[in-house]
CSV table of C-alpha atoms and ligand atoms in Angstrom, one decimal:
chain,number,residue,atom,x,y,z
O,20,MET,CA,130.5,73.0,70.1
O,21,ALA,CA,127.3,72.4,72.1
O,22,LYS,CA,127.4,73.5,75.7
O,23,GLN,CA,127.7,70.5,77.9
O,24,GLN,CA,126.3,70.5,81.4
O,25,PHE,CA,127.6,67.9,83.8
O,26,GLN,CA,125.8,66.2,86.6
O,27,THR,CA,126.9,64.0,89.5
O,28,VAL,CA,127.6,60.4,88.4
O,29,ARG,CA,124.6,58.1,88.9
O,30,GLY,CA,124.3,56.9,92.4
O,31,MET,CA,126.5,59.6,93.9
O,32,TYR,CA,125.4,62.8,95.5
O,33,ASP,CA,126.6,66.3,96.5
O,34,LEU,CA,126.4,67.0,100.2
O,35,LEU,CA,125.6,70.7,100.6
O,36,PRO,CA,126.4,72.6,103.8
O,37,GLU,CA,122.7,72.7,105.0
O,38,ARG,CA,122.8,68.9,105.4
O,39,ARG,CA,126.4,68.4,106.1
O,40,TYR,CA,126.1,69.3,109.8
O,41,ILE,CA,123.8,66.3,110.3
O,42,PHE,CA,126.4,64.0,108.8
O,43,ASP,CA,129.0,65.6,111.0
O,44,TYR,CA,126.8,65.1,114.1
O,45,VAL,CA,126.5,61.4,113.3
O,46,THR,CA,130.2,60.8,112.7
O,47,SER,CA,131.4,62.9,115.6
O,48,THR,CA,129.0,61.2,118.0
O,49,PHE,CA,130.3,57.9,116.8
O,50,ALA,CA,134.0,59.0,116.9
O,51,ARG,CA,133.6,60.3,120.5
O,52,ALA,CA,132.1,57.1,121.7
O,53,ALA,CA,134.8,55.1,120.0
O,54,GLU,CA,137.6,57.3,121.3
O,55,ASP,CA,136.2,57.1,124.9
O,56,ALA,CA,136.2,53.3,124.7
O,57,GLY,CA,139.9,53.3,123.6
O,58,TYR,CA,139.7,53.0,119.8
O,59,GLY,CA,142.2,54.9,117.7
O,60,ARG,CA,141.2,56.2,114.3
O,61,ILE,CA,142.7,54.6,111.2
O,62,GLU,CA,142.6,55.8,107.6
O,63,THR,CA,143.4,53.5,104.8
O,64,PRO,CA,143.6,54.5,101.1
O,65,VAL,CA,140.6,54.5,98.9
O,66,LEU,CA,142.4,52.4,96.4
O,67,GLU,CA,143.8,48.9,97.2
O,68,ASP,CA,145.2,46.0,95.3
O,69,GLU,CA,142.1,44.3,93.9
O,70,GLY,CA,143.2,41.1,95.6
O,71,VAL,CA,142.7,42.5,99.0
O,72,PHE,CA,138.9,42.5,98.4
O,73,LEU,CA,138.7,39.4,96.2
O,74,ARG,CA,140.6,37.3,98.7
O,75,SER,CA,138.7,38.5,101.7
O,76,ILE,CA,135.1,39.4,100.7
O,77,GLY,CA,135.0,36.4,98.4
O,78,GLU,CA,133.9,35.6,94.9
O,79,GLY,CA,130.3,34.7,94.6
O,80,THR,CA,129.3,37.6,96.9
O,81,ASP,CA,127.3,40.5,95.4
O,82,VAL,CA,129.9,43.0,96.5
O,83,VAL,CA,132.7,41.3,94.5
O,84,ASP,CA,130.8,39.9,91.6
O,85,LYS,CA,128.6,42.9,90.7
O,86,GLU,CA,129.5,45.9,92.8
O,87,ILE,CA,133.2,46.4,92.9
O,88,TYR,CA,134.7,49.4,91.1
O,89,ALA,CA,137.9,47.8,89.7
O,90,LEU,CA,140.3,49.5,87.4
O,91,THR,CA,143.7,49.0,85.8
O,92,ASP,CA,146.1,51.8,86.4
O,93,ARG,CA,148.7,53.2,84.0
O,94,GLY,CA,151.2,50.6,85.2
O,95,ASP,CA,148.8,47.8,84.4
O,96,LYS,CA,148.1,47.1,88.1
O,97,ARG,CA,144.7,45.9,89.1
O,98,LEU,CA,143.2,48.1,91.7
O,99,ALA,CA,139.8,48.5,93.3
O,100,LEU,CA,137.9,51.3,95.1
O,101,ARG,CA,137.2,50.3,98.6
O,102,PRO,CA,133.7,48.7,98.9
O,103,GLU,CA,134.1,48.2,102.7
O,104,GLY,CA,136.5,48.9,105.4
O,105,THR,CA,137.6,45.7,107.1
O,106,ALA,CA,139.7,44.1,104.4
O,107,GLY,CA,141.9,47.2,104.0
O,108,ILE,CA,142.3,47.4,107.8
O,109,ALA,CA,143.3,43.8,108.0
O,110,ARG,CA,145.8,44.4,105.3
O,111,ALA,CA,147.2,47.4,107.2
O,112,TYR,CA,147.3,45.4,110.5
O,113,ILE,CA,149.4,42.7,108.8
O,114,GLU,CA,151.6,45.2,106.9
O,115,HIS,CA,152.4,47.3,110.0
O,116,GLY,CA,153.0,44.3,112.2
O,117,MET,CA,150.3,45.4,114.6
O,118,GLY,CA,150.2,41.9,115.9
O,119,SER,CA,153.2,42.8,118.1
O,120,ARG,CA,151.3,45.6,119.8
O,121,PRO,CA,149.3,44.9,123.0
O,122,GLN,CA,146.2,43.0,121.9
O,123,PRO,CA,143.5,43.6,121.2
O,124,VAL,CA,144.1,46.5,118.8
O,125,ARG,CA,141.0,48.7,118.7
O,126,LEU,CA,140.5,50.8,115.6
O,127,TYR,CA,137.7,52.9,114.2
O,128,TYR,CA,137.1,54.6,110.9
O,129,LEU,CA,134.9,57.2,109.1
O,130,GLU,CA,135.3,56.5,105.4
O,131,GLU,CA,133.5,56.6,102.1
O,132,MET,CA,132.8,53.3,100.3
O,133,PHE,CA,132.2,52.6,96.6
O,134,ARG,CA,129.8,49.9,95.4
O,135,TYR,CA,128.2,49.6,92.0
O,136,ASP,CA,124.8,49.1,93.6
O,137,ARG,CA,121.3,49.8,92.2
O,138,PRO,CA,120.8,53.4,93.4
O,139,GLN,CA,117.7,54.3,95.3
O,140,GLU,CA,117.0,56.2,98.5
O,141,GLY,CA,119.4,54.9,101.1
O,142,ARG,CA,121.5,53.1,98.5
O,143,TYR,CA,124.2,54.9,96.7
O,144,ARG,CA,127.3,54.1,94.7
O,145,GLN,CA,129.4,56.2,97.1
O,146,HIS,CA,128.3,56.1,100.7
O,147,GLN,CA,129.8,56.9,104.1
O,148,GLN,CA,130.4,54.4,106.8
O,149,ILE,CA,131.3,54.5,110.5
O,150,GLY,CA,133.0,51.4,111.6
O,151,LEU,CA,135.3,49.7,114.1
O,152,GLU,CA,137.4,46.6,114.6
O,153,VAL,CA,138.7,44.8,117.7
O,154,ILE,CA,141.6,42.7,116.5
O,155,GLY,CA,143.4,40.0,118.5
O,156,GLU,CA,140.8,38.8,120.9
O,157,ALA,CA,138.5,35.8,120.6
O,158,ASN,CA,136.6,36.2,123.8
O,159,PRO,CA,132.8,36.5,123.3
O,160,SER,CA,132.8,39.5,125.7
O,161,GLN,CA,134.4,41.5,122.8
O,162,ASP,CA,131.5,40.7,120.5
O,163,ALA,CA,129.1,42.0,123.2
O,164,GLN,CA,131.2,45.1,123.8
O,165,VAL,CA,131.1,46.0,120.1
O,166,ILE,CA,127.4,45.6,120.1
O,167,MET,CA,127.1,47.7,123.3
O,168,LEU,CA,129.1,50.5,121.9
O,169,ILE,CA,127.0,50.7,118.7
O,170,GLN,CA,123.8,50.7,120.8
O,171,ARG,CA,125.2,53.5,122.8
O,172,VAL,CA,125.9,55.5,119.7
O,173,TYR,CA,122.4,55.0,118.3
O,174,LYS,CA,120.9,55.9,121.6
O,175,ARG,CA,122.9,59.1,121.9
O,176,LEU,CA,121.8,60.0,118.4
O,177,ARG,CA,118.2,59.5,119.6
O,178,LEU,CA,117.4,57.1,116.8
O,179,PRO,CA,114.0,55.7,117.5
O,180,ASN,CA,113.2,52.0,117.5
O,181,VAL,CA,116.5,50.4,116.6
O,182,THR,CA,116.4,46.6,116.7
O,183,LEU,CA,119.2,44.2,116.9
O,184,GLN,CA,119.3,40.8,115.2
O,185,ILE,CA,122.0,38.2,115.9
O,186,ASN,CA,123.0,34.8,114.7
O,187,SER,CA,126.1,32.5,114.6
O,188,ILE,CA,127.2,31.0,111.3
O,189,GLY,CA,129.9,28.7,112.7
O,190,ASP,CA,133.5,28.5,111.7
O,191,ALA,CA,135.8,26.4,109.4
O,192,THR,CA,135.1,23.3,111.5
O,193,CYS,CA,131.3,23.3,111.4
O,194,ARG,CA,130.3,25.5,108.6
O,195,PRO,CA,131.1,23.0,105.8
O,196,LYS,CA,128.7,20.5,107.4
O,197,TYR,CA,126.0,23.1,107.6
O,198,ARG,CA,126.7,24.2,104.0
O,199,LYS,CA,126.3,20.6,102.8
O,200,ALA,CA,123.0,20.3,104.6
O,201,LEU,CA,121.8,23.6,103.2
O,202,VAL,CA,122.8,22.7,99.6
O,203,GLU,CA,121.1,19.4,99.9
O,204,TYR,CA,117.9,21.0,101.1
O,205,LEU,CA,118.0,23.8,98.5
O,206,GLU,CA,118.8,21.3,95.7
O,207,ALA,CA,115.8,19.3,96.6
O,208,HIS,CA,113.6,22.4,96.3
O,209,LYS,CA,115.4,23.9,93.4
O,210,LYS,CA,112.3,24.1,91.2
O,211,GLN,CA,110.6,26.5,93.7
O,212,LEU,CA,113.6,28.8,94.1
O,213,ALA,CA,113.6,32.2,92.4
O,214,GLU,CA,115.9,32.4,89.4
O,215,VAL,CA,118.4,34.7,91.2
O,216,ASP,CA,118.5,32.2,94.1
O,217,ARG,CA,119.3,29.3,91.8
O,218,GLU,CA,122.3,31.3,90.8
O,219,ARG,CA,123.2,32.0,94.4
O,220,LEU,CA,122.8,28.3,95.2
O,221,ALA,CA,125.5,27.5,92.6
O,222,LYS,CA,127.9,30.2,93.7
O,223,ASN,CA,127.3,31.0,97.3
O,224,PRO,CA,124.5,29.0,98.9
O,225,LEU,CA,124.5,30.8,102.2
O,226,ARG,CA,123.4,34.0,100.4
O,227,VAL,CA,120.1,32.3,99.6
O,228,LEU,CA,119.2,32.6,103.3
O,229,ASP,CA,118.7,36.4,103.2
O,230,SER,CA,116.8,36.3,99.9
O,231,LYS,CA,113.8,38.6,99.7
O,232,GLU,CA,112.2,36.7,96.8
O,233,PRO,CA,108.7,35.5,97.8
O,234,SER,CA,109.0,32.1,96.2
O,235,THR,CA,112.3,31.4,98.0
O,236,GLN,CA,110.8,32.7,101.2
O,237,VAL,CA,108.3,29.8,101.2
O,238,ILE,CA,111.2,27.3,100.9
O,239,LEU,CA,113.2,29.0,103.6
O,240,ALA,CA,110.5,28.3,106.2
O,241,GLU,CA,111.9,24.8,106.7
O,242,VAL,CA,115.5,25.3,105.8
O,243,PRO,CA,118.2,23.9,108.0
O,244,GLN,CA,119.4,26.4,110.5
O,245,THR,CA,123.1,27.3,111.3
O,246,LEU,CA,122.5,27.1,115.0
O,247,ASN,CA,121.7,23.4,114.8
O,248,TYR,CA,125.0,22.7,113.2
O,249,LEU,CA,127.5,24.6,115.4
O,250,CYS,CA,130.4,22.7,116.8
O,251,ASP,CA,130.9,22.8,120.5
O,252,ASP,CA,133.4,25.7,120.5
O,253,CYS,CA,131.1,27.8,118.3
O,254,GLN,CA,128.1,26.9,120.4
O,255,GLN,CA,129.9,27.9,123.6
O,256,HIS,CA,131.1,31.1,122.0
O,257,PHE,CA,127.7,32.1,120.9
O,258,ALA,CA,126.1,31.2,124.3
O,259,GLY,CA,128.8,33.4,125.8
O,260,VAL,CA,127.9,36.4,123.6
O,261,LEU,CA,124.2,36.0,124.4
O,262,GLU,CA,124.9,35.7,128.1
O,263,TYR,CA,126.8,39.0,128.1
O,264,LEU,CA,124.0,40.7,126.2
O,265,ASP,CA,121.4,39.3,128.6
O,266,ASP,CA,123.5,40.4,131.5
O,267,LEU,CA,123.6,43.9,130.2
O,268,GLY,CA,120.0,44.1,129.4
O,269,ILE,CA,120.4,44.4,125.6
O,270,ASN,CA,117.4,43.3,123.6
O,271,TYR,CA,118.0,41.2,120.6
O,272,GLU,CA,116.2,38.9,118.3
O,273,LEU,CA,117.8,35.6,117.2
O,274,ASN,CA,117.5,35.4,113.4
O,275,PRO,CA,118.6,32.1,112.0
O,276,MET,CA,118.5,33.5,108.5
O,277,LEU,CA,121.0,36.2,109.2
O,278,VAL,CA,124.3,35.5,107.3
O,279,ARG,CA,125.5,38.9,106.1
O,280,GLY,CA,126.8,39.6,102.6
O,281,LEU,CA,130.6,39.1,103.0
O,282,ASP,CA,132.3,35.8,103.1
O,283,TYR,CA,134.9,36.5,105.8
O,284,TYR,CA,132.5,36.3,108.7
O,285,THR,CA,132.7,33.5,111.2
O,286,ARG,CA,130.6,32.8,114.3
O,287,THR,CA,128.8,35.9,115.5
O,288,VAL,CA,127.0,38.0,112.9
O,289,PHE,CA,124.6,40.8,113.9
O,290,GLU,CA,122.6,43.6,112.3
O,291,PHE,CA,120.9,46.7,113.5
O,292,TYR,CA,117.7,47.8,111.8
O,293,GLY,CA,115.8,51.1,111.8
O,294,GLU,CA,112.2,51.8,111.1
O,295,ARG,CA,112.5,51.9,107.3
O,296,GLU,CA,111.1,49.1,105.3
O,297,GLY,CA,112.8,46.7,103.0
O,298,ALA,CA,116.4,46.2,101.9
O,299,GLN,CA,117.4,49.7,103.0
O,300,ALA,CA,116.4,49.1,106.6
O,301,SER,CA,119.8,47.9,107.7
O,302,LEU,CA,121.6,50.6,109.7
O,303,GLY,CA,124.7,48.6,110.1
O,304,GLY,CA,126.0,45.2,111.0
O,305,GLY,CA,129.1,43.2,111.8
O,306,GLY,CA,130.4,40.2,113.4
O,307,ARG,CA,133.5,38.0,113.8
O,308,TYR,CA,136.0,37.4,111.1
O,309,ASP,CA,138.6,35.1,112.7
O,310,GLY,CA,139.7,33.6,109.4
O,311,LEU,CA,140.3,36.8,107.5
O,312,PHE,CA,143.9,37.4,108.5
O,313,GLU,CA,145.1,34.1,107.1
O,314,GLN,CA,143.3,34.7,103.9
O,315,LEU,CA,145.3,37.8,103.5
O,316,GLY,CA,148.6,36.1,104.2
O,317,GLY,CA,148.8,36.9,108.0
O,318,THR,CA,148.9,34.7,111.0
O,319,PRO,CA,145.6,33.5,112.5
O,320,THR,CA,144.1,36.4,114.4
O,321,PRO,CA,140.6,36.5,115.9
O,322,ALA,CA,138.7,39.8,115.4
O,323,VAL,CA,135.3,41.3,115.6
O,324,GLY,CA,133.9,44.5,114.0
O,325,PHE,CA,131.0,46.6,112.9
O,326,ALA,CA,130.2,48.8,109.9
O,327,GLY,CA,127.3,51.1,109.6
O,328,GLY,CA,125.9,53.5,106.9
O,329,VAL,CA,125.9,57.2,107.7
O,330,GLU,CA,123.2,58.1,105.1
O,331,ARG,CA,120.8,55.6,106.6
O,332,VAL,CA,121.2,57.1,110.0
O,333,VAL,CA,120.7,60.6,108.7
O,334,LEU,CA,117.6,59.5,106.8
O,335,GLU,CA,116.1,58.0,109.9
O,336,LEU,CA,116.9,61.1,111.9
O,337,GLU,CA,115.3,63.3,109.3
O,338,ALA,CA,112.2,61.1,109.1
O,339,ALA,CA,111.9,61.1,112.9
O,340,GLY,CA,112.6,64.8,113.1
O,341,VAL,CA,115.3,64.3,115.8
O,342,LEU,CA,117.9,66.6,114.3
O,343,PRO,CA,120.6,68.3,116.2
O,344,PRO,CA,120.4,72.1,116.4
O,345,GLU,CA,121.9,73.7,113.2
O,346,PRO,CA,125.2,75.2,114.3
O,347,LYS,CA,125.0,78.9,113.7
O,348,PRO,CA,128.3,80.5,114.7
O,349,ASP,CA,128.1,84.1,116.0
O,350,ARG,CA,129.2,86.1,113.0
O,351,VAL,CA,129.5,89.8,112.2
O,352,TYR,CA,128.1,91.0,108.9
O,353,VAL,CA,129.9,94.1,107.6
O,354,ALA,CA,127.7,96.3,105.3
O,355,SER,CA,129.1,99.2,103.4
O,356,LEU,CA,127.9,101.9,101.0
O,357,GLY,CA,130.1,103.5,98.3
O,358,GLU,CA,133.6,102.7,97.1
O,359,PRO,CA,135.8,104.0,99.9
O,360,ALA,CA,133.5,102.4,102.5
O,361,ARG,CA,133.7,99.1,100.6
O,362,LEU,CA,137.5,99.2,101.0
O,363,ALA,CA,137.2,100.0,104.7
O,364,ALA,CA,134.7,97.2,105.1
O,365,PHE,CA,137.0,94.8,103.3
O,366,ARG,CA,139.9,95.8,105.6
O,367,LEU,CA,137.7,95.5,108.7
O,368,ILE,CA,136.6,92.0,107.8
O,369,GLU,CA,140.2,90.9,107.5
O,370,GLN,CA,141.0,92.5,110.9
O,371,LEU,CA,138.1,90.8,112.5
O,372,LEU,CA,139.1,87.4,111.1
O,373,ASP,CA,142.7,88.0,112.2
O,374,GLY,CA,141.2,88.7,115.7
O,375,ASN,CA,139.3,85.3,115.6
O,376,VAL,CA,135.9,87.1,115.1
O,377,PRO,CA,133.9,85.3,112.5
O,378,ALA,CA,132.9,87.9,109.9
O,379,THR,CA,131.5,88.2,106.4
O,380,GLY,CA,130.1,90.9,104.0
O,381,ALA,CA,131.9,93.7,102.1
O,382,VAL,CA,131.9,93.5,98.3
O,383,ASP,CA,128.2,94.3,98.1
O,384,ARG,CA,126.7,96.5,95.4
O,385,ASP,CA,123.3,96.6,97.1
O,386,GLY,CA,121.9,99.3,99.3
O,387,ILE,CA,122.4,99.1,103.1
O,388,GLY,CA,118.8,97.9,103.5
O,389,ALA,CA,119.3,94.9,101.3
O,390,GLN,CA,122.6,94.1,103.0
O,391,LEU,CA,121.0,94.2,106.4
O,392,ALA,CA,118.1,92.0,105.2
O,393,ARG,CA,120.7,89.5,104.2
O,394,ALA,CA,122.5,89.8,107.5
O,395,ASP,CA,119.1,89.2,109.1
O,396,LYS,CA,118.6,86.1,107.1
O,397,LEU,CA,122.0,84.7,108.1
O,398,GLY,CA,120.9,85.2,111.7
O,399,VAL,CA,124.0,87.1,112.7
O,400,PRO,CA,123.8,88.9,116.1
O,401,TYR,CA,125.7,92.0,114.9
O,402,ALA,CA,126.2,94.1,111.8
O,403,VAL,CA,128.8,96.7,111.3
O,404,ILE,CA,127.7,99.5,108.9
O,405,ILE,CA,130.2,101.7,107.1
O,406,GLY,CA,128.9,104.6,104.9
O,407,GLN,CA,130.7,107.7,103.4
O,408,LYS,CA,130.2,109.7,106.6
O,409,GLU,CA,131.8,106.9,108.7
O,410,VAL,CA,134.8,106.6,106.4
O,411,LYS,CA,135.3,110.3,106.7
O,412,GLU,CA,135.1,110.3,110.5
O,413,GLY,CA,137.1,107.1,111.0
O,414,THR,CA,134.1,105.5,112.7
O,415,VAL,CA,131.6,102.6,112.2
O,416,LEU,CA,128.0,101.9,113.2
O,417,LEU,CA,127.6,98.7,115.3
O,418,ARG,CA,124.0,97.4,115.0
O,419,ASP,CA,122.5,94.9,117.4
O,420,MET,CA,120.4,92.8,114.9
O,421,ALA,CA,117.9,91.6,117.6
O,422,THR,CA,117.0,95.1,118.9
O,423,GLY,CA,117.9,97.3,115.9
O,424,ALA,CA,119.9,99.6,118.3
O,425,GLN,CA,122.9,101.2,116.7
O,426,GLU,CA,125.9,102.9,118.2
O,427,THR,CA,128.9,104.7,116.8
O,428,LEU,CA,132.3,103.3,117.6
O,429,LYS,CA,135.8,104.4,116.6
O,430,GLU,CA,137.1,102.2,113.8
O,431,GLU,CA,140.1,101.0,115.7
O,432,ALA,CA,137.9,100.0,118.7
O,433,VAL,CA,135.6,97.6,116.8
O,434,VAL,CA,137.6,94.4,116.8
O,435,ALA,CA,138.3,94.6,120.6
O,436,GLU,CA,134.6,95.5,121.3
O,437,LEU,CA,133.3,92.5,119.2
O,438,ARG,CA,135.8,90.2,120.8
O,439,ARG,CA,134.5,91.3,124.2
O,440,ARG,CA,130.9,90.8,123.2
O,441,PHE,CA,131.6,87.3,121.7
O,442,GLY,CA,133.5,86.4,124.8
O,443,ILE,CA,136.7,85.7,122.8
O,444,THR,CA,139.7,85.7,125.1
E,29,AMP,P1,127.7,46.0,104.7
E,29,AMP,O1,129.2,46.0,104.7
E,29,AMP,O2,127.1,45.7,103.3
E,29,AMP,O3,127.0,45.3,105.8
E,29,AMP,O4,127.3,47.5,104.9
E,29,AMP,C1,127.3,48.1,106.2
E,29,AMP,C2,126.3,49.2,106.2
E,29,AMP,O5,126.6,50.2,105.3
E,29,AMP,C3,124.9,48.7,105.9
E,29,AMP,O6,124.2,48.2,107.0
E,29,AMP,C4,124.2,50.0,105.4
E,29,AMP,O7,123.8,50.8,106.5
E,29,AMP,C5,125.4,50.7,104.7
E,29,AMP,N1,125.4,50.5,103.3
E,29,AMP,C6,125.8,49.4,102.6
E,29,AMP,N2,125.7,49.6,101.3
E,29,AMP,C7,125.2,50.9,101.1
E,29,AMP,C8,124.9,51.7,100.0
E,29,AMP,N3,125.1,51.2,98.7
E,29,AMP,N4,124.4,52.9,100.2
E,29,AMP,C9,124.2,53.4,101.4
E,29,AMP,N5,124.5,52.7,102.5
E,29,AMP,C10,125.0,51.5,102.4
């Protein structure tokens, strides 16, 4: 049989240790900010009943029509890999009766999402998101607070030039009127619309608004705007959000074309952009989804949330060269020469690890010089050298890698000495 070599599935990537720490830096900075502000971490399963996403995200959206990873399990149940976090969390909120907890319930998540997207830089079929939800509060101050929190995270990460765009898309009272006006307008200009937008017009007309097609863009210059159709309540709510942002000195841009890709949004929608061009510029976005809980069989519950891509943030940080210092834990490299010494080295590494001293080395077949060169490359502060002579005498050589100074220690004293030098108490 021919040898088969496997590769990662298209659109998915391996994250190797040398880049992992940047991802960890992004997620831990976010988690810290969310925890500080009173959010609790939630984890929901990767697999959900397919209906959770179809009912909430909505048919006629790209995510549901083209991108969802759906499967039938061995019991003929229709399941889907999570393409986003909010629907599963709303399902969990209802399932666990979280409506009886003090409101609002603040939740955050760090999870991988799956979308059968067209892969390119910044767009993958498995990607990581940071996200949060404030459930059970309709006040516009919550929308502003979520935006503030995300701004704080991006600022702490030292992301350069993040911009915020915001819009309101109304609710069940006023959106149908807007939708009608939009469809009338687009129908009247159907001939000039790009092919893909004619399809969107038939299935989900609001999606035409964020079309990147040049011919559609021309038509959009005069398209009816959501803000002109808001009912009094929606208008007041949006004015409230903007007032809070103004009050707190947050810069934003009103973008009447901003609608976001998922159906469950109501009222406020917002999006953060980085410096990159095109469709991959969005670092994250969110908004209100006051109608979602009813769609999933719960009682009406107002909520606002945010979801952001981790890879996009990492790419921005890498491009801007604002990376966190690579964590290099102080570690001991144990080098040995000859069989009995190798055994002694192996034993010493275990003793060091038992004593909470990070240590590596041992089963080398190279000479001491090559082993020390490797220790140097790893950037360890100390090496322990065990040769035949040391084994016979029950000693080891402790080498300070920075100065090259070596001293002889009794074998049984090494762990305590290294604990002392590393300040391990
Ligand atoms: P969305 O739910 O589509 O608004 O996604 C939230 C954020 O996740 C976006 O702003 C992106 O930063 C990120 N994102 C969405 N889809 C992908 C993808 N296929 N690959 C990488 N990041 C993504």
